[in-house]
Short mmCIF file of N, CA and C in Angstrom, two decimals:
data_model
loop_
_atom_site.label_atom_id
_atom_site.label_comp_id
_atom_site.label_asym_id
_atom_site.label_seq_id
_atom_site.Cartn_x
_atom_site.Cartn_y
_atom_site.Cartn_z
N UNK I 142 94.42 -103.45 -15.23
CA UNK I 142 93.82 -103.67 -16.52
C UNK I 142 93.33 -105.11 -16.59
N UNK I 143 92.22 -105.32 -17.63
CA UNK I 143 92.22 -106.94 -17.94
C UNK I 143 92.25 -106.84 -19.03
N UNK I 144 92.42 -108.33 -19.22
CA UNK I 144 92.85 -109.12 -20.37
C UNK I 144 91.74 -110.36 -20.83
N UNK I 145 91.62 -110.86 -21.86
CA UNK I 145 90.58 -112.17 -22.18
C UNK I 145 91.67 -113.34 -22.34
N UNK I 146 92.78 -113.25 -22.17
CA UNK I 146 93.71 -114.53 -22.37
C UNK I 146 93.33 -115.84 -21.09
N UNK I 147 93.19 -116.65 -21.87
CA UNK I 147 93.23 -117.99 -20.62
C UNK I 147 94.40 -118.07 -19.71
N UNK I 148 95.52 -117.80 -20.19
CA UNK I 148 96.67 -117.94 -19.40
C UNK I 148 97.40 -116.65 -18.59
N UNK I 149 98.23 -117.27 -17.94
CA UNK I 149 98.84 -115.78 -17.40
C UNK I 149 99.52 -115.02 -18.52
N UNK I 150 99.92 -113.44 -17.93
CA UNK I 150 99.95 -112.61 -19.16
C UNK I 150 101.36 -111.99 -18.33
N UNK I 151 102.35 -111.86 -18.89
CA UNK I 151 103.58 -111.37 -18.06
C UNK I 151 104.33 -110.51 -18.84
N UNK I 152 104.69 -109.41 -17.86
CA UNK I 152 105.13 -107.97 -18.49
C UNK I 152 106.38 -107.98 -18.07
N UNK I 153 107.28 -107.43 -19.00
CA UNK I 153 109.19 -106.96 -18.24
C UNK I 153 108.50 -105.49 -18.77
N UNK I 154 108.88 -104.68 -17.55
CA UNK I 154 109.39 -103.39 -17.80
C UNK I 154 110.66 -102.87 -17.22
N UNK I 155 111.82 -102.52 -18.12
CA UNK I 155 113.15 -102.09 -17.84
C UNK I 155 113.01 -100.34 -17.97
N UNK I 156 113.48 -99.73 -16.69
CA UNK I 156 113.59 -98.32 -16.32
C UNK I 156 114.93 -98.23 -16.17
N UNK I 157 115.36 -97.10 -16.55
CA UNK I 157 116.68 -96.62 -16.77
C UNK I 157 116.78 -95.48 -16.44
N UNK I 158 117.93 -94.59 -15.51
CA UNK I 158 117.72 -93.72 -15.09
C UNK I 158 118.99 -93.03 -16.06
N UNK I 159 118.54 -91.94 -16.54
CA UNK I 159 119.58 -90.87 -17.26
C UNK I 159 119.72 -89.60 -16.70
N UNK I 160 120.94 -89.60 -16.75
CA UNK I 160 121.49 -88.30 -16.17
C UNK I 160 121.02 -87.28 -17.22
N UNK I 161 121.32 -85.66 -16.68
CA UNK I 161 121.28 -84.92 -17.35
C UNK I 161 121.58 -85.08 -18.68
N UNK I 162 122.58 -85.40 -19.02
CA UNK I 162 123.19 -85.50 -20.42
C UNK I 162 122.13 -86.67 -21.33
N UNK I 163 121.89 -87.76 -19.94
CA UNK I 163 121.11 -88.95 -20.72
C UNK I 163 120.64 -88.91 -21.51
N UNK I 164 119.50 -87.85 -21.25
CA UNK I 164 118.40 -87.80 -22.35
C UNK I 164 118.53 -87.41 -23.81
N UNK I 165 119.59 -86.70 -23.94
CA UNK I 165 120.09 -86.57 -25.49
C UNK I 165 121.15 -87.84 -26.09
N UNK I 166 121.18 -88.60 -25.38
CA UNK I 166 122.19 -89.61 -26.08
C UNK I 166 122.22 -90.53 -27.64
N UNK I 167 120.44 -90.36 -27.91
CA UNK I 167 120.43 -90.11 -29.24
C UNK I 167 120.94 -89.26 -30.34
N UNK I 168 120.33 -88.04 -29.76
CA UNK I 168 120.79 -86.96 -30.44
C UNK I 168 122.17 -86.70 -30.44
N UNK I 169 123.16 -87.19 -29.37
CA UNK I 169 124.54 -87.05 -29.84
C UNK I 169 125.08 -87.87 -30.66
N UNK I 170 124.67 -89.18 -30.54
CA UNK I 170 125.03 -90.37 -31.35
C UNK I 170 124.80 -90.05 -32.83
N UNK I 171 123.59 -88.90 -33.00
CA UNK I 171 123.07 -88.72 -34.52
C UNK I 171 124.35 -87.58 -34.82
N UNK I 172 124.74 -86.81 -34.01
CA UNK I 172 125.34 -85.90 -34.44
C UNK I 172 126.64 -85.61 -34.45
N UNK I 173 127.52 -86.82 -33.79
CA UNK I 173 128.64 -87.58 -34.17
C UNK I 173 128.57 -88.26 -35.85
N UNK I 174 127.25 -89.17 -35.81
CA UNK I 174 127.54 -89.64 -37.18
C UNK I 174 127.24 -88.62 -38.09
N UNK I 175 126.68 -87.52 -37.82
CA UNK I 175 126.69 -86.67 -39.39
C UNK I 175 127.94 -85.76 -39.28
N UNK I 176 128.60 -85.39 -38.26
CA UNK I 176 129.88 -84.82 -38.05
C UNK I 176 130.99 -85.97 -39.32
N UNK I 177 130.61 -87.36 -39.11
CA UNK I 177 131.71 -87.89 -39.77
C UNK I 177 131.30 -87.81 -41.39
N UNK I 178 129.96 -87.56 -41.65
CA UNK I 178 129.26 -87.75 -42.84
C UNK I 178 129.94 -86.48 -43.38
N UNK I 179 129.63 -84.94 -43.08
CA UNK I 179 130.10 -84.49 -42.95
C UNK I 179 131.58 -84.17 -43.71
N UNK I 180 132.81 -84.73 -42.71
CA UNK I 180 133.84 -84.77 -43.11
C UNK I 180 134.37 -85.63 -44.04
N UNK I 181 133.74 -86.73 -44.43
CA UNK I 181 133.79 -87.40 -45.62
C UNK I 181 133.43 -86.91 -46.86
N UNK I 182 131.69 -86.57 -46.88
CA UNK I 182 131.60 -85.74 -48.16
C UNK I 182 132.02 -84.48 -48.35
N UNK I 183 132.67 -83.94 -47.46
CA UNK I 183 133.42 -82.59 -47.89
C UNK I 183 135.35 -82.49 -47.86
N UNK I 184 135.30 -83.85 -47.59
CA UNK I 184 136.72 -84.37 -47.90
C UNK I 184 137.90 -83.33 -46.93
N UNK I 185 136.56 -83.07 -45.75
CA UNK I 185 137.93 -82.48 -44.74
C UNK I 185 138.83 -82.88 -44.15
N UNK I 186 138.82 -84.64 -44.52
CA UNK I 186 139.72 -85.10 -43.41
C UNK I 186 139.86 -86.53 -44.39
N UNK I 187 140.94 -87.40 -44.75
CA UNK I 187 140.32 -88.74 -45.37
C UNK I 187 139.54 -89.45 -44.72
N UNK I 188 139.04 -90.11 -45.45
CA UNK I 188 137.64 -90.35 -44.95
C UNK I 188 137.50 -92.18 -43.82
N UNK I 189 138.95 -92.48 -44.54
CA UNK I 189 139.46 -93.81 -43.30
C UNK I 189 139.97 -92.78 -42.18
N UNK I 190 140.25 -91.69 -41.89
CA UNK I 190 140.44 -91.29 -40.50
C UNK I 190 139.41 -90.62 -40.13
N UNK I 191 138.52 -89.90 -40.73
CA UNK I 191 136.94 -89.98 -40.58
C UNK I 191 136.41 -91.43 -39.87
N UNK I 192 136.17 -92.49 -40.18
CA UNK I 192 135.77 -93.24 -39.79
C UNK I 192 136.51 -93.85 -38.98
N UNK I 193 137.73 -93.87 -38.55
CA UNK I 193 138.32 -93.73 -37.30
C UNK I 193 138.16 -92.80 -35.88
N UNK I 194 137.95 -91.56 -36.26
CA UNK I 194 137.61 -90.91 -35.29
C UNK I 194 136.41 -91.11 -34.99
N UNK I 195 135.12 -91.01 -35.72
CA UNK I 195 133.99 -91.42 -35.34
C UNK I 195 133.38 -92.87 -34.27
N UNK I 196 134.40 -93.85 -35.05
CA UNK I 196 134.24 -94.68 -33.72
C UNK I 196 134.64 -94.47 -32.72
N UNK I 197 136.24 -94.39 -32.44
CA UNK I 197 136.70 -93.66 -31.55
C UNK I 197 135.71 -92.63 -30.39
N UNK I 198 134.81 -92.03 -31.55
CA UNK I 198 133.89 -90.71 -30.55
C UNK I 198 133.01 -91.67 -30.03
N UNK I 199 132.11 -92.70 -30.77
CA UNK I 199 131.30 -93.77 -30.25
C UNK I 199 131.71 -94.45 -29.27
N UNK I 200 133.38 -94.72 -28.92
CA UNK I 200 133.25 -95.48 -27.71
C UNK I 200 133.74 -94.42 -26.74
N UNK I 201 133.78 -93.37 -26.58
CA UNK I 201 133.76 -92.16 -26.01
C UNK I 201 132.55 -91.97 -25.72
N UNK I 202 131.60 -91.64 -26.10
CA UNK I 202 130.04 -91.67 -25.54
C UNK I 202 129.68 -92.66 -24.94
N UNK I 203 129.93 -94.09 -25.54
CA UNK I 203 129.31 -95.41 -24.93
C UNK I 203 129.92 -95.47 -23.36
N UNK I 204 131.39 -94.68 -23.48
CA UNK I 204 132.31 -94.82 -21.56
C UNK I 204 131.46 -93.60 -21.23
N UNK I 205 131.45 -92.82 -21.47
CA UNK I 205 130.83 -91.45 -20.68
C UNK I 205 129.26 -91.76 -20.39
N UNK I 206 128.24 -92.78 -20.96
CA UNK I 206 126.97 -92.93 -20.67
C UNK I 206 127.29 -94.71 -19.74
N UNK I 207 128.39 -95.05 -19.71
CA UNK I 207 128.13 -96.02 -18.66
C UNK I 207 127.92 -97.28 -19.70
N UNK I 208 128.11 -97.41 -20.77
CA UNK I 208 127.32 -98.49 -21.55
C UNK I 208 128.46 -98.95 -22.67
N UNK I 209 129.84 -99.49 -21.96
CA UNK I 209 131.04 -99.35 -22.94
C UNK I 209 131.01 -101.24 -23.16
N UNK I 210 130.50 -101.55 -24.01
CA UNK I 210 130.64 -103.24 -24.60
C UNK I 210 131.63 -104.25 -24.11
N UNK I 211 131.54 -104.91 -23.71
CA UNK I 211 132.94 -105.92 -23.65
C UNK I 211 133.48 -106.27 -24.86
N UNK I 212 135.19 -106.64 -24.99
CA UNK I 212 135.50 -106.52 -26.03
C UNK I 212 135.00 -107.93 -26.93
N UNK I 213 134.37 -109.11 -26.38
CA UNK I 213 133.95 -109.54 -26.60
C UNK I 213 132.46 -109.69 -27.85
N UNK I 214 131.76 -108.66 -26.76
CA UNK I 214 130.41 -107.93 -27.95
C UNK I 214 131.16 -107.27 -29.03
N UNK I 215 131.96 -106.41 -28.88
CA UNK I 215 132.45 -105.23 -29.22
C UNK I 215 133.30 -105.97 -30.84
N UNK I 216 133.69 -106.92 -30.53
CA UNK I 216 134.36 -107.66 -31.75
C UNK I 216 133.01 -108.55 -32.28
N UNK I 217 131.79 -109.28 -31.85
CA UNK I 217 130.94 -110.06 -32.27
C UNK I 217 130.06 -108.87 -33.72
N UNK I 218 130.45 -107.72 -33.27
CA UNK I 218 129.63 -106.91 -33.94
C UNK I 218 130.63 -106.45 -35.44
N UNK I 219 131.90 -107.00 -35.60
CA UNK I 219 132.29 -107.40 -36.74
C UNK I 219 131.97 -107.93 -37.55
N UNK I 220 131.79 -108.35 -39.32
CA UNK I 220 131.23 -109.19 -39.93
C UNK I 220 132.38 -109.19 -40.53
N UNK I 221 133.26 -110.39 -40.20
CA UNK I 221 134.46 -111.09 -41.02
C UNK I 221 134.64 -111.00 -41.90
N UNK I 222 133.52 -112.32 -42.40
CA UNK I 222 133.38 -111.89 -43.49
C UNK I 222 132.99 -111.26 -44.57
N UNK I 223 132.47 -110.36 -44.45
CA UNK I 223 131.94 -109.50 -45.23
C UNK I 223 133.42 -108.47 -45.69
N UNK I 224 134.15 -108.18 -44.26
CA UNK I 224 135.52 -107.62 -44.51
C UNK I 224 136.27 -108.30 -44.93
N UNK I 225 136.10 -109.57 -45.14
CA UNK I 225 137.46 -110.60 -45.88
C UNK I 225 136.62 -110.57 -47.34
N UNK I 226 135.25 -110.28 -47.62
CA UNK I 226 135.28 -110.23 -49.21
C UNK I 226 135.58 -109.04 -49.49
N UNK I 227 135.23 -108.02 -49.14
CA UNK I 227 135.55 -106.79 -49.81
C UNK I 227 137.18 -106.30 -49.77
N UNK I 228 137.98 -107.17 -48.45
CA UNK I 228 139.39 -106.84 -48.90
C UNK I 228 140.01 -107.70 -50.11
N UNK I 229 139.41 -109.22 -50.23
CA UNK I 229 139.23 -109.30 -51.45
C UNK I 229 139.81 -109.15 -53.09
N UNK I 230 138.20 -108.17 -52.80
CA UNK I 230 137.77 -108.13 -53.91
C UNK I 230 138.78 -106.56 -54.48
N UNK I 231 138.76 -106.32 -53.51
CA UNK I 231 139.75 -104.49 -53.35
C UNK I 231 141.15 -105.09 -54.00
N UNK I 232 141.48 -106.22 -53.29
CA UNK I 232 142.91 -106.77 -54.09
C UNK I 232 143.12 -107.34 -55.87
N UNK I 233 142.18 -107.97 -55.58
CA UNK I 233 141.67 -108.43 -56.78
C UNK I 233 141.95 -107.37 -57.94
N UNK I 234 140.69 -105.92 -57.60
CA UNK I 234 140.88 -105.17 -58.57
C UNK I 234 142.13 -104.21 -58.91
N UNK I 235 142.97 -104.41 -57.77
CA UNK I 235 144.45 -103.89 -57.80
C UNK I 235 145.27 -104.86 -58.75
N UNK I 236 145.29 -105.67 -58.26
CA UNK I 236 145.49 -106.87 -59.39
C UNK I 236 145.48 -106.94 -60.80
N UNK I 237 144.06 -107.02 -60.78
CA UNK I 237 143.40 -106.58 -62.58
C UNK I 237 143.91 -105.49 -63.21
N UNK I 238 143.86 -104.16 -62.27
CA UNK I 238 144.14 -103.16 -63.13
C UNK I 238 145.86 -102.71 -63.34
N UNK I 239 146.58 -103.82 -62.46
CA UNK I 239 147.92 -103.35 -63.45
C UNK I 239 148.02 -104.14 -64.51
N UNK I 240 147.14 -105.42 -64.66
CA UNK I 240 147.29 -106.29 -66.25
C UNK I 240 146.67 -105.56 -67.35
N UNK I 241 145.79 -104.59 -67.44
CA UNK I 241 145.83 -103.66 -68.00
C UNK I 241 144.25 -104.48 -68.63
N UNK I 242 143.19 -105.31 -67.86
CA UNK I 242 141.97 -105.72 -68.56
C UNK I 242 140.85 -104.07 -68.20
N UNK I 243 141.37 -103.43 -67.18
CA UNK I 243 140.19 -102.34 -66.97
C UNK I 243 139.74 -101.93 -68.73
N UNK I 244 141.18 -101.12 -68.69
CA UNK I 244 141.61 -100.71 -70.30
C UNK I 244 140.69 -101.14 -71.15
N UNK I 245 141.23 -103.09 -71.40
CA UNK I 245 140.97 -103.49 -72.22
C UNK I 245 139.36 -103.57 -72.33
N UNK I 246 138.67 -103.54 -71.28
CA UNK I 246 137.03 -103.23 -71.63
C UNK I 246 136.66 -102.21 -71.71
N UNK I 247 137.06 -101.32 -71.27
CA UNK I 247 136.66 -100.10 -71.70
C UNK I 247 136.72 -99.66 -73.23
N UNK I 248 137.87 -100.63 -73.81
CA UNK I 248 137.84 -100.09 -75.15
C UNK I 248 136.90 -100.79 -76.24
N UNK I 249 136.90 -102.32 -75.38
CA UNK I 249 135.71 -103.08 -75.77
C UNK I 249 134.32 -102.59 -76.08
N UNK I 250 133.53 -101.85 -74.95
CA UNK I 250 132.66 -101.38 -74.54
C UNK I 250 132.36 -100.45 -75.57
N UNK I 251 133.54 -99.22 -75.82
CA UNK I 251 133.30 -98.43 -76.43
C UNK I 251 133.42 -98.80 -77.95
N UNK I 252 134.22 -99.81 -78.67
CA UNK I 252 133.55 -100.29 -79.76
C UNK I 252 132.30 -100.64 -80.56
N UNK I 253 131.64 -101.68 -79.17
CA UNK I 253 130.25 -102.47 -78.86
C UNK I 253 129.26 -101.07 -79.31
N UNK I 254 129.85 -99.99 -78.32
CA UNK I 254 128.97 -98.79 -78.08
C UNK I 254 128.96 -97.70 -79.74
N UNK I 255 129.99 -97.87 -80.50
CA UNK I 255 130.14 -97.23 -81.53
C UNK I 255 130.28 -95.73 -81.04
N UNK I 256 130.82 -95.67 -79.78
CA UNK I 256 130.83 -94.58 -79.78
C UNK I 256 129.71 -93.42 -79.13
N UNK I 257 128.87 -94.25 -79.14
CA UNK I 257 127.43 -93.55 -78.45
C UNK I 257 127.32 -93.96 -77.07
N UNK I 258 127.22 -92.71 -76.49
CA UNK I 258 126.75 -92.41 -75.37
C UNK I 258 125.70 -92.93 -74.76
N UNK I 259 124.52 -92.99 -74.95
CA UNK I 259 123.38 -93.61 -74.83
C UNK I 259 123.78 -94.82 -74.54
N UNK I 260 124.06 -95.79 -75.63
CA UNK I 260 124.17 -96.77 -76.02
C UNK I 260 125.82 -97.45 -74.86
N UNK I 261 126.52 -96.72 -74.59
CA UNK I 261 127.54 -96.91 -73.81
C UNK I 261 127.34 -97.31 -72.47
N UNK I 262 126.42 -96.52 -71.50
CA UNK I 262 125.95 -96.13 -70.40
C UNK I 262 124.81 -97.30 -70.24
N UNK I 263 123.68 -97.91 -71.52
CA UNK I 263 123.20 -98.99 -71.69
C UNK I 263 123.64 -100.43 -71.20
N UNK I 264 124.73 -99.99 -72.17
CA UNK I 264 125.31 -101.41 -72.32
C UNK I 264 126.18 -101.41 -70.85
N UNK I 265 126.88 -100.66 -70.07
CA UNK I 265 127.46 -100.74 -68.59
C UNK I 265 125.93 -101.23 -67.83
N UNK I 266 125.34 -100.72 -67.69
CA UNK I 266 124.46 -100.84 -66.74
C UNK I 266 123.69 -102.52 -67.23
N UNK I 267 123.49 -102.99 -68.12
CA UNK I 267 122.74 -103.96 -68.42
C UNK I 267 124.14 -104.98 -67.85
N UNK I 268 125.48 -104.90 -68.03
CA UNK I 268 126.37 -106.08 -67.61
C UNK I 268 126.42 -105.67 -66.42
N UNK I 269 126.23 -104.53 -65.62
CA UNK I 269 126.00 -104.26 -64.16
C UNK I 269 125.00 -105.20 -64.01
N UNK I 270 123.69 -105.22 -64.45
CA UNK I 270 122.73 -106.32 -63.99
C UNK I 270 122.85 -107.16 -63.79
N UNK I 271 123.48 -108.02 -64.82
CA UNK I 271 123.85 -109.39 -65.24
C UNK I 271 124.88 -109.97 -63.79
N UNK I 272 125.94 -109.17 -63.70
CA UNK I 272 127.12 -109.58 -63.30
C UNK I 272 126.89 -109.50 -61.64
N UNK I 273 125.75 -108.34 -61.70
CA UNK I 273 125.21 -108.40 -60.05
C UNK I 273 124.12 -109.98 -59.58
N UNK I 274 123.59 -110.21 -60.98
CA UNK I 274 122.83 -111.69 -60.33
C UNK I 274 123.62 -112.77 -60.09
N UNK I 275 125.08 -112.50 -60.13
CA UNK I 275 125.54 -113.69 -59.88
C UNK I 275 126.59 -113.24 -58.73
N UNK I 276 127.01 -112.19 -58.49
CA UNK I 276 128.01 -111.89 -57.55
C UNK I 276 127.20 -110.47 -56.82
N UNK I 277 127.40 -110.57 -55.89
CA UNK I 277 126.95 -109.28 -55.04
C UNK I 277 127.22 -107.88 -55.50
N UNK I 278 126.52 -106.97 -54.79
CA UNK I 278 126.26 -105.82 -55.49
C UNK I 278 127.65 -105.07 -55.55
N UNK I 279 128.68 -105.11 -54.38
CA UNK I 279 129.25 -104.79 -54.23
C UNK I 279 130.73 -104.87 -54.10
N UNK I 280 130.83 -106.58 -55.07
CA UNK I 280 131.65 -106.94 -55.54
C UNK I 280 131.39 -106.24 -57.28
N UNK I 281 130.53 -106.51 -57.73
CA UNK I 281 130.20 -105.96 -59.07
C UNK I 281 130.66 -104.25 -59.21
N UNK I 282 130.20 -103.44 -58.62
CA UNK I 282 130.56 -102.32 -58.57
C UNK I 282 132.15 -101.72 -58.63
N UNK I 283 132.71 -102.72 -57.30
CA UNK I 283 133.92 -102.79 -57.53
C UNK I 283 135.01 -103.31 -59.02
N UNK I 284 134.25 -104.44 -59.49
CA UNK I 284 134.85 -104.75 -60.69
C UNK I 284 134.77 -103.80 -61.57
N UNK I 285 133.37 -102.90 -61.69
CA UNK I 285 132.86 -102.47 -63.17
C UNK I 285 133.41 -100.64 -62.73
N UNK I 286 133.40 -100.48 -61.43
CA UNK I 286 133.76 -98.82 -61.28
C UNK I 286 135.01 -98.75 -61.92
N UNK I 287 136.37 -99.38 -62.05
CA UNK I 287 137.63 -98.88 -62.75
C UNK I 287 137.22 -98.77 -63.83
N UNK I 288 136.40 -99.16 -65.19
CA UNK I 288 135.97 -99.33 -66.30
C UNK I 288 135.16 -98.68 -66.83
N UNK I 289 134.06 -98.01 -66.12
CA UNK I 289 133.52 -96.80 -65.96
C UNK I 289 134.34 -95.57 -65.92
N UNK I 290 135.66 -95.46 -64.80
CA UNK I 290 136.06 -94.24 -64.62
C UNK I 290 137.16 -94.14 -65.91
N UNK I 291 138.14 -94.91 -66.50
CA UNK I 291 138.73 -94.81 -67.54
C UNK I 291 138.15 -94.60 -68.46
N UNK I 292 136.31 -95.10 -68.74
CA UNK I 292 135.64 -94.89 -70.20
C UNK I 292 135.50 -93.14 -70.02
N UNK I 293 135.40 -92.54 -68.67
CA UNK I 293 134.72 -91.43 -68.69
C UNK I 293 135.74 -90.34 -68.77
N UNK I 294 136.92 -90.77 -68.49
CA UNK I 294 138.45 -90.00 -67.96
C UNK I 294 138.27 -90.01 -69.64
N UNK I 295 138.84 -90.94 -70.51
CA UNK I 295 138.72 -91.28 -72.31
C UNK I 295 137.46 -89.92 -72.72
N UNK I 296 136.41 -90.30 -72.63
CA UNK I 296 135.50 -89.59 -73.27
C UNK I 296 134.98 -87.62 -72.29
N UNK I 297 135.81 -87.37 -71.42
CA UNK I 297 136.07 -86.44 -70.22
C UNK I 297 134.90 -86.05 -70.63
N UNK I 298 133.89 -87.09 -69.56
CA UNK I 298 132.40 -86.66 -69.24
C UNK I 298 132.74 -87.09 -66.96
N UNK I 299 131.89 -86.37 -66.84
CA UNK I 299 131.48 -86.92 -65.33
C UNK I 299 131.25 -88.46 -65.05
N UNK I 300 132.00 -88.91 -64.51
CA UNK I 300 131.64 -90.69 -64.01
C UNK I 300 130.51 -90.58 -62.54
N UNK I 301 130.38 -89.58 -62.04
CA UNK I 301 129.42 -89.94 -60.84
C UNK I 301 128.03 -90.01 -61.70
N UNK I 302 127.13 -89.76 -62.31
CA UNK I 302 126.15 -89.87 -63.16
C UNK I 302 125.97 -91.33 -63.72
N UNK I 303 126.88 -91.76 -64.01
CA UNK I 303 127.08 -93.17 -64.83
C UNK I 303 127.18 -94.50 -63.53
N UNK I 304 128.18 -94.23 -62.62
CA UNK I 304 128.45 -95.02 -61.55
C UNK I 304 127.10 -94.85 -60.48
N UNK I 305 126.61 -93.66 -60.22
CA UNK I 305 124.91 -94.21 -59.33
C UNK I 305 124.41 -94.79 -60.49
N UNK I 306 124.02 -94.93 -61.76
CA UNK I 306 122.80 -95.49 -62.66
C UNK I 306 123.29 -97.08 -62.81
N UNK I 307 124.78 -97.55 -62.79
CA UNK I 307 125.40 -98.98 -62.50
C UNK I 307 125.30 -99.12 -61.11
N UNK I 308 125.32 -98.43 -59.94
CA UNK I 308 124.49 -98.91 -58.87
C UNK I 308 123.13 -99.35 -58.40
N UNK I 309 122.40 -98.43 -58.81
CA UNK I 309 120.99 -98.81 -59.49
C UNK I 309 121.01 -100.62 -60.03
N UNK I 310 121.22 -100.07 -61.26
CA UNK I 310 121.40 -101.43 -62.02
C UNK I 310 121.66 -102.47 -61.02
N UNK I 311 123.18 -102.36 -60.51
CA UNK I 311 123.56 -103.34 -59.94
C UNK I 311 122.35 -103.99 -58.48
N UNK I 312 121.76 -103.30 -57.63
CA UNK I 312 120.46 -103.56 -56.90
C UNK I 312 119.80 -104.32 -57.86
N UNK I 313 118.81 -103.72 -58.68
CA UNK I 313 117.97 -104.26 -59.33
C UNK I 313 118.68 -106.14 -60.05
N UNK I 314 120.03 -105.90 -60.68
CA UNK I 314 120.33 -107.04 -61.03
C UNK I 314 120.46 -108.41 -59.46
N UNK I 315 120.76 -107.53 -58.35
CA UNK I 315 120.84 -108.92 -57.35
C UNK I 315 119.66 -108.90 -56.70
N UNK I 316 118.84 -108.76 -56.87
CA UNK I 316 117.06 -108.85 -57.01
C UNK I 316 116.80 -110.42 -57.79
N UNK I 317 117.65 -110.40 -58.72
CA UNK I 317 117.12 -111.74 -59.85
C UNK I 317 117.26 -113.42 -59.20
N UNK I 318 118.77 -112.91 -58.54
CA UNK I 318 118.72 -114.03 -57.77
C UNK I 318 118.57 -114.47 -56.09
N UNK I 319 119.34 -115.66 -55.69
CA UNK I 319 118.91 -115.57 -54.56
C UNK I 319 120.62 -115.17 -54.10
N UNK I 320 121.75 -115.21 -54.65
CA UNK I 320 122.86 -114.71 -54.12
C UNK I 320 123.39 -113.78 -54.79
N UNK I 321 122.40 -112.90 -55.41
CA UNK I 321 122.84 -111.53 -56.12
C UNK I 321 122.64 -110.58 -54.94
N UNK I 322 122.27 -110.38 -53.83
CA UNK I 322 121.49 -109.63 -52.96
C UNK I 322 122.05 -109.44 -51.16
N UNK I 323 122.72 -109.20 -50.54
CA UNK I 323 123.03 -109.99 -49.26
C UNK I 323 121.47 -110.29 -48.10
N UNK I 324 120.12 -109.07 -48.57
CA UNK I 324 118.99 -109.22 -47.90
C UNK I 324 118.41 -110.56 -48.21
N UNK I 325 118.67 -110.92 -49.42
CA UNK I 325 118.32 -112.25 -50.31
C UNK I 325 119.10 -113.60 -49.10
N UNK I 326 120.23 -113.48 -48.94
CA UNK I 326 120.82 -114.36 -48.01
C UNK I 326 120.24 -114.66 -46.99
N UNK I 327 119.50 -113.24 -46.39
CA UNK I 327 119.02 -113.77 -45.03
C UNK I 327 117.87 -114.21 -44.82
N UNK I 328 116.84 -114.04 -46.16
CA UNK I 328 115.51 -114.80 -46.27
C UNK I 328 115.74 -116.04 -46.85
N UNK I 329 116.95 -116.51 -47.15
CA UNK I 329 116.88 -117.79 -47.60
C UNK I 329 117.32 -118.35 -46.08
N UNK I 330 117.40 -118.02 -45.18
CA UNK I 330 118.03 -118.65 -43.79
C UNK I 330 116.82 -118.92 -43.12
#
C-alpha cells in the first residue's frame, strides 16, 4: 500500500492463535456474566455468592484460555477506594439507622408532604438532587434508600418505583457539579 506521510509509517500486528474453544471466549465470558445476572435477579442464590462464583468462573476461563493475570494485575484491577467509600458509607447507614434519624425523616418528609403522594416522591427526589451535587451518586442513594423504604413500608405502596426515580434524580443531581459525578472526576484529571 502507500501512504502521503513524510515520515515512516509503522504497523504492530498481534496474531493469536485460538484453540477450538478460543473462538467463543467472548461468548462464554458473556454468558457466565448473565448466568450471574441471572441468579441475582431471580434471587436463586444470594447475590454476594453470586458474585463470588462468577469470578471464581472468570478466573476459571482466564486458566483454561491460558490468560490467568498475575496476582499483581489481578489486585491493580481493585479500586480501594471506591471499596473503602462504599464500606463506609454501608457503616455509616447502619449506624444512622439504629439512632432512629431514617424514621425521623421520613416522618419529616411526610409532614412537608401533607401527606401527598405526588408531592412526597417530589420532594425525595429534589433532596436526591441536591444531596447528589455534593456527595456522589451512590453515597446519596445509600443515605436516602432507608427513608424511602420506611416512607413506603408506612404508606404500603411499592418502593422500587420511587427508589429508580431518586436514582434518576440522583445522576442528574451529580451532573451539577464537578464532585457530584465519579465520570466528572475523571475529566477534571
Amino acid at each position: 500500500f502507500s501512504t502521503t506521510s513524510p515520515g515512516t509509517v509503522v504497523f504492530e500486528i498481534l496474531v493469536f492463535e485460538f484453540t477450538s474453544v478460543g473462538d467463543f471466549q467472548v461468548a462464554l465470558g458473556g454468558i457466565l456474566l448473565l448466568i450471574v445476572y441471572i441468579c441475582i435477579a431471580f434471587e436463586l442464590i444470594h447475590r454476594t455468592l453470586a458474585a463470588l462464583l462468577g469470578s471464581f468462573g472468570c478466573m476459571l476461563l482466564l486458566t483454561i484460555f491460558d490468560k490467568l493475570p498475575s496476582l499483581s494485575t489481578a489486585l491493580s484491577w481493585v479500586d480501594v477506594g471506591t471499596l473503602g467509600l462504599l464500606f463506609g458509607m454501608m457503616v455509616l447507614v447502619e449506624v444512622l439507622s439504629m439512632t432512629g434519624v431514617f424514621e425521623y425523616s421520613a416522618v419529616w418528609a411526610y409532614r412537608v408532604s401533607r401527606g401527598n403522594l405526588t408531592r412526597l416522591v417530589l420532594l425525595l427526589c429534589v433532596v436526591t438532587m441536591l444531596l447528589s451535587a455534593f456527595l456522589d451518586n451512590v453515597t446519596t442513594i445509600l443515605l436516602l434508600a432507608p427513608v424511602t423504604l420506611r416512607l413506603c413500608k408506612l404508606l404500603e405502596i411499592k418502593p422500587q418505583p420511587i427508589i429508580i426515580t431518586e436514582a434518576l434524580f440522583s445522576n442528574i443531581g451529580g451532573t451539577m457539579t464537578m464532585i457530584g459525578d465519579p465520570p466528572n472526576h475523571h475529566h477534571r484529571k
